Short mmCIF file of C-alpha atoms and ligand atoms in Angstrom, two decimals:
data_model
loop_
_atom_site.label_atom_id
_atom_site.label_comp_id
_atom_site.label_asym_id
_atom_site.label_seq_id
_atom_site.Cartn_x
_atom_site.Cartn_y
_atom_site.Cartn_z
CA MET A 1 98.48 121.25 55.14
CA GLU A 2 99.20 123.55 58.72
CA LEU A 3 98.88 121.06 61.57
CA ILE A 4 98.13 122.83 64.59
CA SER A 5 98.61 120.66 67.32
CA LYS A 6 97.44 121.53 71.04
CA LEU A 7 99.45 120.41 72.86
CA PRO A 8 102.37 122.38 71.33
CA ASN A 9 104.78 121.28 74.80
CA LEU A 10 104.66 117.63 75.09
CA GLU A 11 107.35 115.31 74.61
CA THR A 12 106.92 111.69 75.72
CA THR A 13 106.99 110.89 78.98
CA ILE A 14 110.53 110.40 80.96
CA PHE A 15 108.64 107.38 81.81
CA SER A 16 109.44 106.10 78.40
CA VAL A 17 112.09 107.69 78.15
CA MET A 18 113.48 106.80 81.07
CA SER A 19 112.23 101.78 80.72
CA ALA A 20 113.86 102.86 76.27
CA LEU A 21 117.09 103.29 77.98
CA ALA A 22 117.20 100.38 80.98
CA LYS A 23 116.24 98.23 77.63
CA GLU A 24 118.68 99.68 75.31
CA TYR A 25 121.56 99.51 78.17
CA ASN A 26 120.19 96.18 79.72
CA ALA A 27 119.68 98.50 82.55
CA ILE A 28 117.54 97.32 85.88
CA ASN A 29 114.73 99.29 85.36
CA LEU A 30 114.05 100.59 88.93
CA SER A 31 111.78 103.74 87.00
CA GLN A 32 108.09 103.68 85.69
CA GLY A 33 106.09 102.16 88.05
CA PHE A 34 105.10 98.99 87.05
CA PRO A 35 106.38 95.61 89.39
CA ASP A 36 108.84 92.66 87.94
CA PHE A 37 107.56 89.64 89.40
CA GLU A 38 103.81 88.16 88.81
CA SER A 39 100.43 88.42 89.49
CA ASP A 40 98.93 85.79 91.13
CA PRO A 41 98.61 82.24 89.45
CA LYS A 42 94.25 82.26 90.74
CA LEU A 43 93.78 85.41 88.92
CA ILE A 44 95.35 84.98 85.91
CA ASP A 45 92.62 81.79 86.21
CA LEU A 46 89.80 83.51 87.10
CA VAL A 47 90.87 85.11 83.99
CA THR A 48 90.87 81.94 81.25
CA GLN A 49 88.03 80.55 82.85
CA ALA A 50 85.81 83.72 82.90
CA MET A 51 86.58 84.06 78.54
CA LYS A 52 86.27 80.33 78.62
CA SER A 53 82.55 80.87 79.97
CA GLY A 54 81.98 83.22 77.12
CA TYR A 55 82.46 86.39 78.54
CA ASN A 56 84.23 87.35 75.75
CA GLN A 57 80.85 90.57 74.40
CA TYR A 58 80.87 93.75 74.94
CA ALA A 59 80.75 94.65 79.16
CA PRO A 60 78.06 97.11 80.35
CA MET A 61 78.72 100.96 80.19
CA ALA A 62 79.07 101.26 83.62
CA GLY A 63 81.39 98.05 83.74
CA VAL A 64 79.59 94.48 85.14
CA LEU A 65 77.39 95.15 87.85
CA GLU A 66 78.73 91.75 90.54
CA LEU A 67 83.11 94.05 89.97
CA ARG A 68 80.92 97.43 91.49
CA GLU A 69 79.15 94.94 94.32
CA ARG A 70 82.68 93.98 95.61
CA ILE A 71 83.35 97.12 95.21
CA ALA A 72 80.96 99.26 96.93
CA GLU A 73 81.45 96.70 99.61
CA LYS A 74 84.96 97.10 100.14
CA TYR A 75 83.97 101.19 101.30
CA ASP A 76 81.38 99.85 103.56
CA LEU A 77 84.71 97.58 105.04
CA LEU A 78 87.80 100.30 104.97
CA TYR A 79 85.88 103.60 105.12
CA GLN A 80 82.69 102.58 106.80
CA SER A 81 81.30 105.09 103.43
CA GLY A 82 79.39 104.00 101.07
CA TYR A 83 78.46 103.95 97.07
CA HIS A 84 75.82 103.57 95.17
CA PRO A 85 77.38 99.96 92.99
CA GLU A 86 74.28 100.92 90.62
CA ALA A 87 74.79 104.99 90.41
CA GLU A 88 78.28 105.99 92.19
CA ILE A 89 80.62 103.78 90.67
CA THR A 90 82.43 102.84 86.80
CA ILE A 91 84.42 100.57 85.80
CA THR A 92 87.29 102.69 83.39
CA SER A 93 89.80 101.22 81.44
CA GLY A 94 92.41 102.20 84.29
CA ALA A 95 93.02 105.25 86.47
CA THR A 96 93.85 107.32 83.71
CA GLN A 97 90.30 106.65 81.43
CA ALA A 98 88.74 107.89 85.23
CA ILE A 99 91.29 110.72 85.18
CA SER A 100 90.34 111.73 81.78
CA CYS A 101 86.62 110.93 81.83
CA ILE A 102 86.75 114.64 85.83
CA ILE A 103 88.24 116.19 83.67
CA SER A 104 86.61 116.75 79.78
CA ALA A 105 82.75 116.67 81.83
CA PHE A 106 83.48 119.69 83.47
CA ILE A 107 86.78 121.51 82.52
CA ARG A 108 85.96 124.40 80.31
CA ASN A 109 87.88 127.07 78.66
CA ASN A 110 89.16 129.52 81.48
CA ASP A 111 87.81 126.77 84.39
CA GLU A 112 91.72 126.60 87.47
CA VAL A 113 92.37 123.32 87.94
CA ILE A 114 94.34 123.33 90.92
CA ILE A 115 97.55 120.74 90.71
CA PHE A 116 100.20 120.34 93.59
CA LYS A 117 103.76 119.10 92.60
CA PRO A 118 105.47 117.23 91.60
CA ALA A 119 102.54 115.61 90.16
CA TYR A 120 102.30 112.73 87.99
CA ASP A 121 101.59 113.49 84.14
CA CYS A 122 98.95 113.06 82.85
CA TYR A 123 96.26 115.40 85.18
CA GLU A 124 97.98 118.66 82.87
CA PRO A 125 97.27 117.53 79.26
CA PHE A 126 93.66 116.74 79.75
CA ILE A 127 93.32 119.71 81.74
CA GLU A 128 94.48 121.75 78.79
CA LEU A 129 93.23 120.09 76.37
CA ASN A 130 89.56 120.54 77.10
CA GLY A 131 90.61 124.34 77.59
CA GLY A 132 90.95 124.78 80.92
CA LYS A 133 93.70 126.53 82.97
CA VAL A 134 96.47 124.58 85.26
CA ILE A 135 97.19 126.35 88.29
CA PRO A 136 99.74 124.54 90.11
CA ILE A 137 101.16 124.03 93.93
CA GLN A 138 105.30 123.56 94.19
CA LEU A 139 105.40 121.28 97.41
CA GLU A 140 109.17 121.64 98.74
CA TYR A 141 111.62 118.55 99.19
CA PRO A 142 112.00 116.59 101.42
CA LYS A 143 109.44 116.69 103.26
CA TYR A 144 106.34 117.66 100.13
CA GLU A 145 103.63 119.54 102.96
CA ILE A 146 100.85 121.36 101.18
CA ASP A 147 100.57 124.50 102.34
CA TRP A 148 96.47 125.06 102.19
CA ASP A 149 97.26 129.37 103.37
CA THR A 150 98.57 129.23 99.79
CA VAL A 151 95.29 126.53 98.33
CA LYS A 152 93.24 129.41 99.59
CA GLN A 153 95.12 132.05 98.33
CA LYS A 154 95.32 130.63 94.87
CA ILE A 155 91.76 130.45 94.64
CA ASN A 156 89.06 132.55 93.18
CA ALA A 157 85.84 132.64 91.97
CA GLN A 158 87.66 130.62 88.35
CA THR A 159 88.84 127.35 90.27
CA LYS A 160 86.59 124.63 89.17
CA MET A 161 88.58 121.77 90.01
CA ILE A 162 91.35 120.12 92.78
CA ILE A 163 93.28 117.44 91.84
CA ILE A 164 95.11 116.02 95.07
CA ASN A 165 96.58 112.67 94.86
CA THR A 166 97.52 110.27 97.89
CA PRO A 167 99.45 108.17 98.79
CA HIS A 168 101.45 110.60 96.68
CA ASN A 169 103.77 109.96 93.28
CA PRO A 170 106.58 110.02 93.33
CA SER A 171 106.78 111.68 96.95
CA GLY A 172 106.15 108.34 98.73
CA ARG A 173 104.19 110.83 101.30
CA ILE A 174 100.52 110.51 102.45
CA PHE A 175 98.35 113.01 102.85
CA SER A 176 96.95 113.34 106.76
CA LYS A 177 94.01 113.94 108.52
CA ASN A 178 94.60 117.37 109.14
CA ASP A 179 95.12 118.04 105.25
CA MET A 180 91.76 116.30 104.77
CA LEU A 181 90.15 118.67 106.78
CA LYS A 182 91.27 121.21 105.11
CA LEU A 183 90.45 120.60 102.01
CA GLN A 184 87.70 120.49 103.29
CA GLY A 185 87.14 123.32 104.48
CA LEU A 186 88.66 125.08 101.39
CA THR A 187 86.01 124.17 99.06
CA LYS A 188 82.30 123.61 101.35
CA ASN A 189 80.42 126.16 100.10
CA SER A 190 82.02 125.93 97.33
CA ASN A 191 81.57 124.78 93.44
CA ILE A 192 84.92 122.84 93.55
CA LEU A 193 85.33 119.24 92.24
CA VAL A 194 87.57 117.16 93.71
CA LEU A 195 89.28 114.78 91.91
CA SER A 196 91.42 112.55 94.04
CA ASP A 197 93.77 110.20 92.90
CA GLU A 198 93.71 107.21 95.07
CA VAL A 199 95.49 104.45 93.60
CA TYR A 200 98.13 103.25 96.21
CA GLU A 201 95.18 103.71 98.82
CA HIS A 202 96.05 100.20 99.00
CA ILE A 203 99.93 100.45 100.09
CA THR A 204 100.17 102.67 103.05
CA PHE A 205 103.66 102.13 105.78
CA ASP A 206 104.40 102.55 109.62
CA ASP A 207 100.62 102.11 110.58
CA GLU A 208 99.67 104.88 109.26
CA LYS A 209 95.54 104.74 107.33
CA HIS A 210 95.10 106.32 104.17
CA GLN A 211 92.40 109.36 104.20
CA SER A 212 90.48 108.21 101.44
CA VAL A 213 87.59 111.85 100.67
CA CYS A 214 85.47 109.78 101.37
CA LEU A 215 85.49 109.60 105.05
CA PHE A 216 84.38 112.81 104.96
CA PRO A 217 81.04 114.44 104.22
CA ASP A 218 81.49 117.45 102.43
CA LEU A 219 84.79 116.61 100.89
CA LYS A 220 82.46 113.02 99.24
CA SER A 221 80.17 114.44 98.09
CA ARG A 222 82.03 116.84 96.36
CA SER A 223 84.66 114.14 95.20
CA PHE A 224 85.50 111.78 92.58
CA VAL A 225 87.73 108.26 93.68
CA VAL A 226 89.97 107.36 91.47
CA ALA A 227 91.62 103.45 92.18
CA SER A 228 93.68 101.78 89.83
CA PHE A 229 93.88 97.73 89.82
CA GLY A 230 96.96 97.15 88.04
CA LYS A 231 98.68 98.79 91.47
CA THR A 232 96.56 96.64 93.44
CA PHE A 233 96.96 92.95 92.41
CA HIS A 234 99.86 93.61 90.63
CA ASN A 235 98.94 93.74 86.47
CA THR A 236 99.51 97.81 85.12
CA GLY A 237 99.20 96.20 81.33
CA TRP A 238 95.52 94.89 82.21
CA LYS A 239 94.13 98.52 83.11
CA ILE A 240 91.90 98.25 84.81
CA GLY A 241 90.50 100.40 87.49
CA TYR A 242 87.81 102.50 88.74
CA CYS A 243 85.65 105.68 89.85
CA CYS A 244 83.32 106.37 92.28
CA ALA A 245 81.81 109.12 93.32
CA PRO A 246 77.97 110.95 94.51
CA LYS A 247 75.19 109.87 92.04
CA GLU A 248 74.91 113.36 90.06
CA LEU A 249 77.95 113.63 90.07
CA MET A 250 78.75 110.05 88.68
CA GLU A 251 75.91 111.16 85.94
CA GLU A 252 78.06 113.86 83.88
CA PHE A 253 81.36 111.22 83.89
CA ARG A 254 79.21 108.36 82.12
CA LYS A 255 78.10 110.96 79.36
CA VAL A 256 81.43 110.34 78.63
CA HIS A 257 82.72 107.40 79.40
CA GLN A 258 80.07 106.43 77.34
CA PHE A 259 81.61 107.07 74.65
CA ASN A 260 85.77 107.41 75.08
CA VAL A 261 84.75 103.67 75.71
CA TYR A 262 81.06 102.68 76.53
CA CYS A 263 82.83 99.60 78.47
CA VAL A 264 86.65 97.54 79.00
CA ASN A 265 87.34 94.48 78.98
CA HIS A 266 84.65 91.97 79.78
CA PRO A 267 86.18 88.51 81.18
CA MET A 268 89.09 90.86 83.63
CA GLN A 269 86.17 92.16 85.50
CA ILE A 270 83.92 88.95 86.12
CA ALA A 271 87.97 87.88 87.17
CA LEU A 272 88.29 90.63 89.94
CA ALA A 273 84.85 90.38 90.75
CA ASN A 274 86.10 86.89 91.82
CA TYR A 275 89.14 87.95 93.43
CA LEU A 276 87.38 90.17 95.36
CA LYS A 277 85.39 88.13 97.26
CA GLU A 278 88.57 87.64 99.27
CA SER A 279 89.57 90.98 101.04
CA SER A 280 93.05 89.39 102.06
CA ASN A 281 93.84 89.91 98.92
CA TYR A 282 94.51 93.33 98.93
CA LEU A 283 94.55 93.83 102.90
CA GLY A 284 97.87 92.09 102.73
CA LEU A 285 99.51 94.83 100.28
CA SER A 286 101.00 97.35 103.08
CA GLN A 287 102.82 95.18 104.85
CA PHE A 288 104.35 93.14 101.17
CA TYR A 289 105.22 96.00 100.81
CA GLN A 290 106.60 97.53 103.77
CA GLU A 291 109.29 94.46 103.63
CA LYS A 292 110.29 95.41 99.99
CA ARG A 293 110.86 99.36 100.71
CA ASP A 294 112.96 98.35 104.24
CA LEU A 295 114.44 96.05 102.47
CA PHE A 296 115.66 98.35 99.68
CA LEU A 297 115.86 101.27 102.34
CA SER A 298 118.42 98.24 104.77
CA LEU A 299 120.84 97.17 101.73
CA ILE A 300 121.55 101.67 100.28
CA SER A 301 121.48 102.49 104.11
CA SER A 302 125.35 102.81 104.24
CA SER A 303 125.32 104.52 100.70
CA ARG A 304 125.86 107.47 99.98
CA PHE A 305 122.14 108.73 98.37
CA LYS A 306 119.90 110.48 101.54
CA PHE A 307 116.61 109.96 102.51
CA ILE A 308 113.66 109.69 103.78
CA PRO A 309 111.64 106.38 104.15
CA SER A 310 108.53 106.42 101.71
CA LYS A 311 105.21 106.33 103.54
CA GLY A 312 103.40 105.37 100.56
CA THR A 313 102.66 103.72 96.72
CA TYR A 314 105.72 101.71 95.18
CA PHE A 315 108.12 104.75 94.86
CA GLN A 316 111.03 105.67 96.94
CA VAL A 317 112.56 108.94 97.10
CA LEU A 318 117.27 108.77 97.09
CA ASP A 319 118.66 112.87 97.32
CA TYR A 320 121.74 112.74 94.93
CA SER A 321 123.40 115.62 96.62
CA GLU A 322 126.08 114.41 98.50
CA ILE A 323 127.12 112.62 95.35
CA THR A 324 127.04 115.38 92.24
CA GLN A 325 125.50 118.50 91.10
CA GLU A 326 124.94 116.81 87.79
CA ALA A 327 121.23 118.36 86.18
CA ASP A 328 118.96 114.39 87.62
CA ILE A 329 117.79 114.20 84.59
CA GLU A 330 121.80 114.20 83.08
CA PHE A 331 122.29 111.97 86.36
CA ALA A 332 119.50 109.89 85.53
CA LYS A 333 120.97 109.38 81.61
CA ARG A 334 124.06 108.66 83.57
CA LEU A 335 123.02 105.78 85.97
CA ALA A 336 121.00 104.10 83.85
CA ILE A 337 124.32 103.97 80.57
CA LYS A 338 127.18 103.84 82.66
CA HIS A 339 126.10 101.84 85.57
CA GLY A 340 123.09 99.53 84.94
CA ILE A 341 120.27 101.11 87.00
CA ALA A 342 116.44 103.10 85.99
CA SER A 343 115.29 105.29 88.42
CA ILE A 344 113.35 109.15 87.16
CA PRO A 345 113.80 112.33 87.93
CA LEU A 346 111.88 114.50 89.62
CA SER A 347 112.39 117.82 87.80
CA VAL A 348 110.53 116.70 85.06
CA PHE A 349 106.96 116.30 87.90
CA ASN A 350 107.95 120.00 89.12
CA VAL A 351 107.37 123.38 87.92
CA ASN A 352 109.93 125.12 85.89
CA ASN A 353 111.61 121.49 86.11
CA LEU A 354 112.93 122.58 89.76
CA ASP A 355 115.76 120.95 90.21
CA HIS A 356 116.10 119.36 93.69
CA LYS A 357 118.76 116.31 93.06
CA VAL A 358 115.75 113.84 93.29
CA LEU A 359 115.43 110.70 92.06
CA ARG A 360 113.00 108.16 92.03
CA PHE A 361 112.70 104.13 92.74
CA CYS A 362 110.56 101.73 92.27
CA PHE A 363 111.05 98.93 94.34
CA ALA A 364 108.34 96.96 93.09
CA LYS A 365 110.45 94.00 92.85
CA THR A 366 112.11 90.96 93.47
CA SER A 367 114.64 91.06 96.41
CA ASP A 368 116.68 89.00 93.78
CA THR A 369 116.01 92.62 92.15
CA LEU A 370 116.65 94.69 95.09
CA ARG A 371 119.09 93.76 95.13
CA LYS A 372 121.54 93.77 92.30
CA ALA A 373 120.29 97.66 93.03
CA ALA A 374 121.51 97.96 96.15
CA TYR A 375 125.20 96.09 95.06
CA ILE A 376 124.90 99.71 92.20
CA LEU A 377 123.62 102.15 94.53
CA ASN A 378 126.09 101.79 96.87
CA SER A 379 129.28 101.56 94.71
CA ILE A 380 127.89 105.49 93.96
C1 PLP B 401 99.81 108.49 90.75
C2 PLP B 401 99.08 107.81 89.04
N1 PLP B 401 97.29 107.51 88.96
C3 PLP B 401 97.98 107.04 88.15
C4 PLP B 401 98.07 105.90 87.34
C5 PLP B 401 97.03 105.29 86.71
O1 PLP B 401 96.86 104.31 86.13
P1 PLP B 401 96.46 103.52 84.86
O2 PLP B 401 97.45 102.47 84.52
O3 PLP B 401 95.57 102.13 85.59
O4 PLP B 401 96.13 104.46 83.98
C6 PLP B 401 99.27 106.38 87.41
C7 PLP B 401 100.28 104.91 86.87
O5 PLP B 401 101.48 105.05 87.77
C8 PLP B 401 99.70 106.85 89.03
O6 PLP B 401 100.86 106.74 89.03
#
């Protein structure tokens, strides 16, 4: 049998590679983006209660209505921008499944999709699987700012979608209001859709406000917002997220969603609906992670790593160019194997594996883990 891969160039993701190395060498794992502390016991109790109350069969296709209502209220509260809970919000199996559905629902052969590199690694395979063409725009270290003139030059009649991600993984950069206005201006009067990956919306630092696409009316009219409870409530293993979009876009999304998963975990949706009633459960997240960022950075301030403090997400990029000129993948492997600390080399997310000599570290960890990690980084 001749097997012709649809993704011939795709290798195992760097997250699996580095997490496996961390396990094998018993290294502190600051590579993959997940907390090493538990979700709120109240939320876990709510899941148990929901299971005991019999919510153990299929949930409605678009998600439990109470949960969609709480999400709609959250958008009203934070952005004064409404999404209709019945027609414009769908609960998904993590942000990843939402991203997959959006791209599958709209991207056809030879459609062009603009993405900004370094980029989270699931966008490209989904575009390619659907016959689309990835149009990457490389952002320059250390600021990772978007040159909107370059974006303008890349837009043409084939451009079907632009994917943005703010706060941005892996750089920790956030889009400014001006970025969003530029994007709105460039897409106005076009048929371009925007996929806005906002999974870290509740994690912004130094009093910076998250700039959701839904704050900009013309942008909102062409955009999908993608979110993840895993990032917000410290339970990445639950894989529950959601997607918001205007009705006519959401109708197309659901045509794919209903045959992709049909629906997602029922008792967890009930629990999340109850948990979201208390807005303090997500409003305190920026402060919570800012303390972790500040602790981590103060602990490594006299190390040989250089950095610009992250503005959002729970990632910090560290520049090791004063330590060695080794390729970042090699250096990351050496750190895991010889020094006992795992990170993610940024080159894997860049165009042509451009190597700026930077590694990404996840600081969604206990103070104890961060202290141990800093002790190692200070010794390098
Ligand atoms: C930018 C970004 N988008 C999407 C995801 C996927 O989220 P989920 O685990 O909810 O599928 C992640 C997870 O790391 C991410 O960092």
